[in-house]
Amino acid sequence: MTEADFLAALRRLPLHAGAHGLTDDAAHLGDLILTKDMVVAGVHFLPDDPPADVAWKLVATNLSDLAAKGAVPLGVMLGYPIGEEAWDRAFLAGLDEVLRTFGCPLLGGDTVKLPPDAPRILSLTALGRSAHAPRRDGARAGDGLWITGTIGDAGAGLAIAQGAAGPASLLARYRRPIPRLAEGQALAPIVHAMMDVSDGLLIDARRMASASGLAVTIDLADVPVSDDLKAFGHDALTAATAGDDYELLFACDGEPPVAATRIGTFATGEGLHPLQNGQPIPLPDRLGYQH
Ligand code: TPP
């Protein structure tokens, strides 16, 4: 079964109104926001990534979904496969560090015992509270498309984790993303749509435009990339399709109240229309990470 077929089947099951037809990253129950992510060794992290970093990334990527809702984290529930003693201990140390860093306590969870050769699969459910949770489908024609931070660093970080030569700063952006919680909270009341970038800037921007029933342009010359990434040799297109960024992508009119870069504009119509210095360029074959 494809993911699309599975989701279509799920949509025929009894759905809560706050599930928004399973079109968003999080469910809304009044001002409570719920989100869940699973991570799999070999897919989301490398089997030899440090266990403390796996813990960090598991929590940080879920908190990033809360950030996209402007939520204050209330707590997380962990699904964890108990295995090797040393791995488990190092994981617990990383979990302690990330939960303290973001002021987010553990609410509970469940553990299982893994068969010896099973791949590690971990899951986390995060709960937060937001009075003005934006969705990804509210962009309006004429809105600017904006992004926080820089894009593409984590993609280079993955290459470095796999053996390429490069700076620790890029590796850290792959292994220890920082959820944009404060930015999300400041943006939520004023944006028309917001989501975090996990699969890649271009594919996620197209999803926001499509959910909003609009077209969007992105000028690759405006995509913010770090000096480290330029020195590493990745161009803006590579950065905009790499994924794992966990920056906030949002639609608003006027200037946002946080540091961010305007990279495009929403208009009537449909689809993603990439530009380079204002000139249309062909749509790349690959817009982001594909499972
Ligand atoms: N290979 C490894 C070992 N690690 C990675 N992080 C990637 C490839 C790249 N990658 C894997 S999943 C993913 C990316 C960019 C997208 C995010 O994962 P997903 O499960 O789609 O998260 P969601 O969008 O549901 O939050």
Short mmCIF file of N, CA and C in Angstrom, two decimals, residues 2-171:
data_model
loop_
_atom_site.label_atom_id
_atom_site.label_comp_id
_atom_site.label_asym_id
_atom_site.label_seq_id
_atom_site.Cartn_x
_atom_site.Cartn_y
_atom_site.Cartn_z
N THR A 2 0.49 2.27 -0.78
CA THR A 2 1.25 3.52 -0.72
C THR A 2 0.76 4.34 0.49
N GLU A 3 1.58 5.35 0.88
CA GLU A 3 1.19 6.20 1.99
C GLU A 3 -0.12 6.93 1.64
N ALA A 4 -0.26 7.35 0.38
CA ALA A 4 -1.46 8.08 -0.03
C ALA A 4 -2.70 7.19 0.09
N ASP A 5 -2.58 5.92 -0.33
CA ASP A 5 -3.72 4.99 -0.22
C ASP A 5 -4.07 4.76 1.25
N PHE A 6 -3.04 4.61 2.07
CA PHE A 6 -3.28 4.35 3.49
C PHE A 6 -3.99 5.55 4.14
N LEU A 7 -3.51 6.77 3.81
CA LEU A 7 -4.14 7.98 4.37
C LEU A 7 -5.58 8.12 3.88
N ALA A 8 -5.81 7.78 2.61
CA ALA A 8 -7.17 7.86 2.08
C ALA A 8 -8.08 6.91 2.85
N ALA A 9 -7.58 5.71 3.17
CA ALA A 9 -8.38 4.74 3.94
C ALA A 9 -8.61 5.26 5.36
N LEU A 10 -7.58 5.86 5.96
CA LEU A 10 -7.75 6.41 7.32
C LEU A 10 -8.84 7.49 7.34
N ARG A 11 -8.90 8.27 6.24
CA ARG A 11 -9.87 9.39 6.21
C ARG A 11 -11.31 8.88 6.17
N ARG A 12 -11.51 7.60 5.85
CA ARG A 12 -12.86 7.04 5.87
C ARG A 12 -13.23 6.51 7.26
N LEU A 13 -12.30 6.53 8.20
CA LEU A 13 -12.57 6.09 9.57
C LEU A 13 -13.19 7.25 10.36
N PRO A 14 -13.72 6.96 11.55
CA PRO A 14 -14.24 8.09 12.35
C PRO A 14 -13.11 9.07 12.67
N LEU A 15 -13.23 10.30 12.19
CA LEU A 15 -12.20 11.32 12.42
C LEU A 15 -12.75 12.40 13.34
N HIS A 16 -11.93 12.85 14.25
CA HIS A 16 -12.26 14.01 15.10
C HIS A 16 -12.23 15.26 14.22
N ALA A 17 -13.11 16.23 14.52
CA ALA A 17 -13.12 17.48 13.74
C ALA A 17 -11.75 18.16 13.80
N GLY A 18 -11.08 18.03 14.94
CA GLY A 18 -9.78 18.67 15.11
C GLY A 18 -8.65 17.97 14.37
N ALA A 19 -8.96 16.87 13.68
CA ALA A 19 -7.94 16.20 12.87
C ALA A 19 -7.81 16.87 11.50
N HIS A 20 -8.75 17.78 11.18
CA HIS A 20 -8.71 18.51 9.90
C HIS A 20 -8.53 17.57 8.72
N GLY A 21 -9.25 16.45 8.73
CA GLY A 21 -9.16 15.52 7.60
C GLY A 21 -7.77 14.96 7.39
N LEU A 22 -6.95 14.94 8.45
CA LEU A 22 -5.58 14.41 8.39
C LEU A 22 -4.74 15.15 7.35
N THR A 23 -4.97 16.46 7.24
CA THR A 23 -4.21 17.24 6.25
C THR A 23 -3.13 18.08 6.91
N ASP A 24 -3.06 18.06 8.23
CA ASP A 24 -2.11 18.92 8.91
C ASP A 24 -1.14 18.07 9.73
N ASP A 25 -0.10 18.70 10.29
CA ASP A 25 0.89 17.95 11.07
C ASP A 25 0.44 17.68 12.50
N ALA A 26 -0.62 18.38 12.92
CA ALA A 26 -1.03 18.27 14.32
C ALA A 26 -2.55 18.34 14.39
N ALA A 27 -3.09 17.76 15.46
CA ALA A 27 -4.53 17.86 15.70
C ALA A 27 -4.77 18.99 16.69
N HIS A 28 -5.95 19.63 16.56
CA HIS A 28 -6.31 20.74 17.44
C HIS A 28 -7.53 20.31 18.26
N LEU A 29 -7.40 20.31 19.57
CA LEU A 29 -8.56 20.05 20.45
C LEU A 29 -8.73 21.29 21.32
N GLY A 30 -9.57 22.23 20.86
CA GLY A 30 -9.61 23.52 21.51
C GLY A 30 -8.24 24.15 21.37
N ASP A 31 -7.65 24.58 22.49
CA ASP A 31 -6.31 25.17 22.37
C ASP A 31 -5.20 24.14 22.60
N LEU A 32 -5.58 22.86 22.74
CA LEU A 32 -4.55 21.83 22.87
C LEU A 32 -4.12 21.34 21.49
N ILE A 33 -2.82 21.14 21.32
CA ILE A 33 -2.25 20.70 20.04
C ILE A 33 -1.54 19.37 20.29
N LEU A 34 -1.84 18.39 19.44
CA LEU A 34 -1.24 17.06 19.59
C LEU A 34 -0.55 16.66 18.30
N THR A 35 0.65 16.14 18.41
CA THR A 35 1.39 15.71 17.22
C THR A 35 2.20 14.47 17.55
N LYS A 36 2.43 13.64 16.53
CA LYS A 36 3.20 12.42 16.74
C LYS A 36 4.13 12.19 15.56
N ASP A 37 5.33 11.75 15.86
CA ASP A 37 6.30 11.40 14.81
C ASP A 37 7.00 10.12 15.20
N MET A 38 7.29 9.31 14.20
CA MET A 38 8.09 8.11 14.42
C MET A 38 9.43 8.30 13.72
N VAL A 39 10.48 7.76 14.27
CA VAL A 39 11.77 7.78 13.57
C VAL A 39 12.34 6.37 13.52
N VAL A 40 12.96 6.08 12.39
CA VAL A 40 13.44 4.73 12.10
C VAL A 40 14.93 4.79 11.76
N ALA A 41 15.70 3.91 12.37
CA ALA A 41 17.14 3.84 12.05
C ALA A 41 17.31 3.53 10.57
N GLY A 42 18.19 4.27 9.91
CA GLY A 42 18.43 4.07 8.48
C GLY A 42 17.55 4.95 7.62
N VAL A 43 16.45 5.49 8.20
CA VAL A 43 15.56 6.38 7.45
C VAL A 43 15.69 7.81 7.97
N HIS A 44 15.52 7.98 9.28
CA HIS A 44 15.56 9.31 9.89
C HIS A 44 16.89 9.61 10.56
N PHE A 45 17.59 8.57 10.97
CA PHE A 45 18.90 8.75 11.58
C PHE A 45 19.77 7.59 11.16
N LEU A 46 21.08 7.76 11.30
CA LEU A 46 22.00 6.70 10.90
C LEU A 46 22.17 5.73 12.07
N PRO A 47 22.26 4.44 11.77
CA PRO A 47 22.38 3.46 12.86
C PRO A 47 23.54 3.77 13.81
N ASP A 48 24.59 4.45 13.29
CA ASP A 48 25.70 4.76 14.20
C ASP A 48 25.69 6.22 14.69
N ASP A 49 24.58 6.94 14.50
CA ASP A 49 24.47 8.27 15.12
C ASP A 49 24.51 8.09 16.64
N PRO A 50 25.11 9.04 17.36
CA PRO A 50 25.13 8.92 18.83
C PRO A 50 23.71 8.88 19.39
N PRO A 51 23.44 7.92 20.29
CA PRO A 51 22.08 7.78 20.84
C PRO A 51 21.55 9.05 21.49
N ALA A 52 22.43 9.85 22.11
CA ALA A 52 21.96 11.10 22.74
C ALA A 52 21.43 12.05 21.66
N ASP A 53 22.06 12.02 20.48
CA ASP A 53 21.59 12.88 19.39
C ASP A 53 20.27 12.36 18.82
N VAL A 54 20.08 11.05 18.81
CA VAL A 54 18.81 10.48 18.34
C VAL A 54 17.69 10.95 19.26
N ALA A 55 17.94 10.94 20.57
CA ALA A 55 16.95 11.43 21.53
C ALA A 55 16.64 12.90 21.27
N TRP A 56 17.71 13.67 21.07
CA TRP A 56 17.54 15.12 20.82
C TRP A 56 16.65 15.34 19.60
N LYS A 57 16.99 14.62 18.53
CA LYS A 57 16.26 14.87 17.27
C LYS A 57 14.81 14.41 17.37
N LEU A 58 14.57 13.30 18.06
CA LEU A 58 13.20 12.80 18.22
C LEU A 58 12.34 13.86 18.91
N VAL A 59 12.85 14.44 19.98
CA VAL A 59 12.08 15.46 20.71
C VAL A 59 12.02 16.75 19.91
N ALA A 60 13.15 17.17 19.36
CA ALA A 60 13.20 18.47 18.68
C ALA A 60 12.29 18.50 17.45
N THR A 61 12.19 17.38 16.72
CA THR A 61 11.36 17.40 15.51
C THR A 61 9.87 17.44 15.88
N ASN A 62 9.50 16.79 16.97
CA ASN A 62 8.12 16.91 17.44
C ASN A 62 7.83 18.31 17.96
N LEU A 63 8.77 18.89 18.69
CA LEU A 63 8.55 20.25 19.20
C LEU A 63 8.49 21.24 18.03
N SER A 64 9.15 20.92 16.93
CA SER A 64 9.08 21.76 15.74
C SER A 64 7.65 21.77 15.17
N ASP A 65 6.96 20.63 15.23
CA ASP A 65 5.55 20.62 14.81
C ASP A 65 4.72 21.49 15.75
N LEU A 66 5.03 21.47 17.04
CA LEU A 66 4.32 22.36 17.98
C LEU A 66 4.66 23.82 17.68
N ALA A 67 5.93 24.08 17.35
CA ALA A 67 6.35 25.46 17.03
C ALA A 67 5.54 26.01 15.86
N ALA A 68 5.27 25.15 14.88
CA ALA A 68 4.52 25.59 13.70
C ALA A 68 3.09 25.96 14.06
N LYS A 69 2.63 25.54 15.22
CA LYS A 69 1.29 25.90 15.71
C LYS A 69 1.37 27.05 16.70
N GLY A 70 2.56 27.57 16.93
CA GLY A 70 2.72 28.62 17.94
C GLY A 70 2.49 28.12 19.35
N ALA A 71 2.66 26.82 19.56
CA ALA A 71 2.30 26.22 20.85
C ALA A 71 3.43 26.31 21.87
N VAL A 72 3.03 26.38 23.12
CA VAL A 72 3.94 26.20 24.25
C VAL A 72 3.89 24.69 24.57
N PRO A 73 5.05 24.00 24.58
CA PRO A 73 5.02 22.56 24.86
C PRO A 73 4.54 22.28 26.29
N LEU A 74 3.68 21.27 26.42
CA LEU A 74 3.21 20.86 27.76
C LEU A 74 3.89 19.57 28.20
N GLY A 75 4.22 18.69 27.24
CA GLY A 75 4.88 17.44 27.60
C GLY A 75 4.91 16.48 26.43
N VAL A 76 5.64 15.40 26.61
CA VAL A 76 5.78 14.39 25.55
C VAL A 76 5.57 12.99 26.13
N MET A 77 5.12 12.08 25.26
CA MET A 77 5.00 10.66 25.60
C MET A 77 5.90 9.88 24.66
N LEU A 78 6.70 9.01 25.23
CA LEU A 78 7.75 8.31 24.47
C LEU A 78 7.34 6.87 24.18
N GLY A 79 7.58 6.42 22.94
CA GLY A 79 7.48 5.00 22.60
C GLY A 79 8.88 4.50 22.32
N TYR A 80 9.37 3.57 23.15
CA TYR A 80 10.81 3.26 23.10
C TYR A 80 11.09 1.77 23.12
N PRO A 81 11.91 1.29 22.18
CA PRO A 81 12.31 -0.12 22.18
C PRO A 81 13.58 -0.33 23.00
N ILE A 82 13.46 -0.99 24.13
CA ILE A 82 14.62 -1.22 24.99
C ILE A 82 15.53 -2.25 24.33
N GLY A 83 16.84 -1.95 24.32
CA GLY A 83 17.76 -2.86 23.62
C GLY A 83 19.07 -2.97 24.36
N GLU A 84 20.14 -2.48 23.67
CA GLU A 84 21.47 -2.56 24.30
C GLU A 84 21.58 -1.59 25.47
N GLU A 85 22.17 -2.06 26.53
CA GLU A 85 22.35 -1.26 27.75
C GLU A 85 23.04 0.09 27.48
N ALA A 86 24.17 0.06 26.76
CA ALA A 86 24.94 1.30 26.56
C ALA A 86 24.14 2.29 25.72
N TRP A 87 23.45 1.78 24.71
CA TRP A 87 22.64 2.64 23.84
C TRP A 87 21.52 3.29 24.66
N ASP A 88 20.85 2.45 25.45
CA ASP A 88 19.73 2.96 26.26
C ASP A 88 20.21 4.04 27.23
N ARG A 89 21.34 3.80 27.87
CA ARG A 89 21.86 4.79 28.84
C ARG A 89 22.19 6.12 28.16
N ALA A 90 22.86 6.03 27.02
CA ALA A 90 23.23 7.25 26.30
C ALA A 90 21.98 7.97 25.78
N PHE A 91 21.00 7.19 25.34
CA PHE A 91 19.73 7.78 24.89
C PHE A 91 19.07 8.56 26.03
N LEU A 92 19.05 7.94 27.22
CA LEU A 92 18.41 8.58 28.38
C LEU A 92 19.11 9.89 28.74
N ALA A 93 20.43 9.92 28.62
CA ALA A 93 21.18 11.15 28.93
C ALA A 93 20.79 12.24 27.93
N GLY A 94 20.67 11.87 26.65
CA GLY A 94 20.27 12.85 25.62
C GLY A 94 18.84 13.32 25.83
N LEU A 95 17.98 12.40 26.25
CA LEU A 95 16.57 12.75 26.48
C LEU A 95 16.47 13.76 27.62
N ASP A 96 17.23 13.50 28.68
CA ASP A 96 17.25 14.41 29.82
C ASP A 96 17.67 15.81 29.36
N GLU A 97 18.72 15.85 28.54
CA GLU A 97 19.27 17.14 28.10
C GLU A 97 18.26 17.90 27.23
N VAL A 98 17.64 17.20 26.29
CA VAL A 98 16.74 17.92 25.37
C VAL A 98 15.47 18.35 26.10
N LEU A 99 14.96 17.54 27.00
CA LEU A 99 13.74 17.92 27.73
C LEU A 99 14.01 19.13 28.62
N ARG A 100 15.18 19.14 29.26
CA ARG A 100 15.53 20.30 30.10
C ARG A 100 15.74 21.54 29.24
N THR A 101 16.42 21.37 28.10
CA THR A 101 16.72 22.52 27.24
C THR A 101 15.44 23.24 26.82
N PHE A 102 14.41 22.46 26.47
CA PHE A 102 13.19 23.08 25.95
C PHE A 102 12.07 23.14 27.00
N GLY A 103 12.41 22.86 28.26
CA GLY A 103 11.44 23.00 29.35
C GLY A 103 10.20 22.16 29.15
N CYS A 104 10.39 20.94 28.68
CA CYS A 104 9.26 20.10 28.30
C CYS A 104 9.33 18.76 29.05
N PRO A 105 8.44 18.53 30.01
CA PRO A 105 8.53 17.30 30.82
C PRO A 105 7.96 16.08 30.12
N LEU A 106 8.34 14.94 30.63
CA LEU A 106 7.79 13.66 30.14
C LEU A 106 6.43 13.43 30.79
N LEU A 107 5.46 13.01 29.95
CA LEU A 107 4.11 12.72 30.46
C LEU A 107 3.89 11.22 30.66
N GLY A 108 4.69 10.42 29.96
CA GLY A 108 4.49 8.97 30.03
C GLY A 108 4.95 8.34 28.74
N GLY A 109 4.42 7.15 28.45
CA GLY A 109 4.79 6.48 27.22
C GLY A 109 4.69 4.98 27.37
N ASP A 110 5.46 4.28 26.54
CA ASP A 110 5.44 2.82 26.57
C ASP A 110 6.78 2.31 26.08
N THR A 111 7.20 1.16 26.62
CA THR A 111 8.44 0.54 26.14
C THR A 111 8.12 -0.86 25.63
N VAL A 112 8.93 -1.32 24.69
CA VAL A 112 8.83 -2.70 24.20
C VAL A 112 10.24 -3.26 24.19
N LYS A 113 10.34 -4.58 24.14
CA LYS A 113 11.65 -5.22 24.04
C LYS A 113 11.81 -5.63 22.58
N LEU A 114 12.94 -5.20 21.95
CA LEU A 114 13.17 -5.49 20.53
C LEU A 114 13.72 -6.89 20.32
N PRO A 115 13.27 -7.60 19.25
CA PRO A 115 14.00 -8.80 18.84
C PRO A 115 15.41 -8.39 18.41
N PRO A 116 16.42 -9.28 18.56
CA PRO A 116 17.82 -8.91 18.38
C PRO A 116 18.15 -8.12 17.11
N ASP A 117 17.63 -8.52 15.93
CA ASP A 117 18.05 -7.85 14.71
C ASP A 117 17.04 -6.82 14.17
N ALA A 118 16.03 -6.51 14.97
CA ALA A 118 15.02 -5.56 14.48
C ALA A 118 15.62 -4.15 14.38
N PRO A 119 15.21 -3.38 13.37
CA PRO A 119 15.68 -1.99 13.30
C PRO A 119 15.06 -1.18 14.44
N ARG A 120 15.80 -0.20 14.92
CA ARG A 120 15.26 0.65 15.99
C ARG A 120 14.19 1.58 15.44
N ILE A 121 13.00 1.55 16.03
CA ILE A 121 11.91 2.46 15.68
C ILE A 121 11.46 3.12 16.97
N LEU A 122 11.49 4.45 17.01
CA LEU A 122 11.08 5.17 18.20
C LEU A 122 9.93 6.10 17.84
N SER A 123 9.09 6.42 18.81
CA SER A 123 8.02 7.36 18.51
C SER A 123 7.84 8.32 19.67
N LEU A 124 7.29 9.46 19.33
CA LEU A 124 7.04 10.46 20.36
C LEU A 124 5.72 11.17 20.03
N THR A 125 4.93 11.40 21.06
CA THR A 125 3.73 12.22 20.94
C THR A 125 3.99 13.47 21.76
N ALA A 126 3.72 14.62 21.17
CA ALA A 126 3.95 15.87 21.91
C ALA A 126 2.63 16.61 22.06
N LEU A 127 2.47 17.22 23.22
CA LEU A 127 1.26 17.96 23.55
C LEU A 127 1.65 19.41 23.84
N GLY A 128 0.90 20.34 23.27
CA GLY A 128 1.19 21.75 23.52
C GLY A 128 -0.09 22.55 23.60
N ARG A 129 0.05 23.84 23.93
CA ARG A 129 -1.12 24.71 24.02
C ARG A 129 -0.89 25.97 23.19
N SER A 130 -1.86 26.30 22.36
CA SER A 130 -1.75 27.49 21.52
C SER A 130 -3.12 28.12 21.34
N ALA A 131 -3.22 29.42 21.60
CA ALA A 131 -4.51 30.11 21.46
C ALA A 131 -4.81 30.46 20.00
N HIS A 132 -3.77 30.55 19.16
CA HIS A 132 -4.00 30.98 17.76
C HIS A 132 -3.27 30.03 16.82
N ALA A 133 -3.58 28.74 16.85
CA ALA A 133 -2.80 27.80 16.04
C ALA A 133 -3.10 27.97 14.56
N PRO A 134 -2.12 28.39 13.76
CA PRO A 134 -2.35 28.48 12.32
C PRO A 134 -2.32 27.10 11.68
N ARG A 135 -2.93 26.98 10.52
CA ARG A 135 -2.84 25.75 9.74
C ARG A 135 -2.02 26.04 8.49
N ARG A 136 -1.88 25.02 7.64
CA ARG A 136 -1.06 25.25 6.45
C ARG A 136 -1.92 25.70 5.26
N ASP A 137 -3.26 25.77 5.46
CA ASP A 137 -4.13 26.00 4.31
C ASP A 137 -4.71 27.41 4.26
N GLY A 138 -4.14 28.34 5.00
CA GLY A 138 -4.77 29.66 5.09
C GLY A 138 -4.07 30.78 4.33
N ALA A 139 -3.07 30.45 3.50
CA ALA A 139 -2.37 31.52 2.78
C ALA A 139 -3.35 32.27 1.87
N ARG A 140 -3.11 33.57 1.66
CA ARG A 140 -3.99 34.39 0.81
C ARG A 140 -3.19 34.95 -0.36
N ALA A 141 -3.87 35.15 -1.47
CA ALA A 141 -3.20 35.73 -2.65
C ALA A 141 -2.59 37.07 -2.26
N GLY A 142 -1.35 37.30 -2.63
CA GLY A 142 -0.65 38.53 -2.27
C GLY A 142 0.23 38.38 -1.04
N ASP A 143 0.00 37.33 -0.22
CA ASP A 143 0.87 37.09 0.94
C ASP A 143 2.30 36.84 0.49
N GLY A 144 3.24 37.25 1.33
CA GLY A 144 4.62 36.83 1.13
C GLY A 144 4.82 35.43 1.69
N LEU A 145 5.77 34.69 1.11
CA LEU A 145 6.20 33.41 1.67
C LEU A 145 7.54 33.67 2.37
N TRP A 146 7.63 33.31 3.63
CA TRP A 146 8.79 33.63 4.46
C TRP A 146 9.34 32.36 5.10
N ILE A 147 10.63 32.40 5.43
CA ILE A 147 11.27 31.27 6.12
C ILE A 147 12.20 31.81 7.21
N THR A 148 12.20 31.14 8.36
CA THR A 148 13.16 31.51 9.41
C THR A 148 14.51 30.86 9.10
N GLY A 149 15.57 31.39 9.69
CA GLY A 149 16.89 30.74 9.70
C GLY A 149 17.49 30.53 8.32
N THR A 150 18.30 29.49 8.20
CA THR A 150 18.93 29.14 6.93
C THR A 150 18.52 27.71 6.57
N ILE A 151 18.57 27.45 5.26
CA ILE A 151 18.05 26.20 4.71
C ILE A 151 19.21 25.37 4.16
N GLY A 152 19.11 24.05 4.30
CA GLY A 152 20.07 23.16 3.63
C GLY A 152 21.23 22.70 4.49
N ASP A 153 21.40 23.32 5.66
CA ASP A 153 22.53 22.93 6.51
C ASP A 153 22.44 21.46 6.93
N ALA A 154 21.25 21.01 7.28
CA ALA A 154 21.10 19.62 7.76
C ALA A 154 21.39 18.62 6.64
N GLY A 155 21.05 18.99 5.41
CA GLY A 155 21.34 18.10 4.28
C GLY A 155 22.84 17.89 4.14
N ALA A 156 23.60 18.97 4.30
CA ALA A 156 25.06 18.85 4.28
C ALA A 156 25.53 18.08 5.50
N GLY A 157 24.87 18.31 6.63
CA GLY A 157 25.22 17.59 7.86
C GLY A 157 25.07 16.09 7.71
N LEU A 158 24.03 15.66 6.98
CA LEU A 158 23.86 14.23 6.73
C LEU A 158 25.03 13.68 5.92
N ALA A 159 25.42 14.44 4.89
CA ALA A 159 26.58 14.01 4.08
C ALA A 159 27.83 13.91 4.96
N ILE A 160 27.96 14.84 5.90
CA ILE A 160 29.13 14.82 6.79
C ILE A 160 29.04 13.60 7.73
N ALA A 161 27.83 13.33 8.23
CA ALA A 161 27.64 12.15 9.10
C ALA A 161 27.97 10.87 8.34
N GLN A 162 27.82 10.93 7.02
CA GLN A 162 28.11 9.74 6.19
C GLN A 162 29.55 9.70 5.70
N GLY A 163 30.36 10.68 6.16
CA GLY A 163 31.79 10.59 5.87
C GLY A 163 32.40 11.74 5.11
N ALA A 164 31.57 12.67 4.58
CA ALA A 164 32.14 13.82 3.86
C ALA A 164 32.87 14.73 4.85
N ALA A 165 33.85 15.48 4.34
CA ALA A 165 34.56 16.43 5.19
C ALA A 165 33.74 17.70 5.29
N GLY A 166 33.56 18.22 6.50
CA GLY A 166 32.80 19.45 6.66
C GLY A 166 32.74 19.85 8.11
N PRO A 167 32.26 21.09 8.38
CA PRO A 167 32.32 21.62 9.75
C PRO A 167 31.28 21.01 10.69
N ALA A 168 31.63 21.01 11.98
CA ALA A 168 30.74 20.48 13.02
C ALA A 168 29.43 21.25 13.08
N SER A 169 29.46 22.54 12.66
CA SER A 169 28.23 23.34 12.72
C SER A 169 27.15 22.73 11.83
N LEU A 170 27.53 22.24 10.66
CA LEU A 170 26.55 21.64 9.74
C LEU A 170 26.08 20.28 10.27
N LEU A 171 27.02 19.51 10.81
CA LEU A 171 26.66 18.21 11.39
C LEU A 171 25.65 18.40 12.52
#
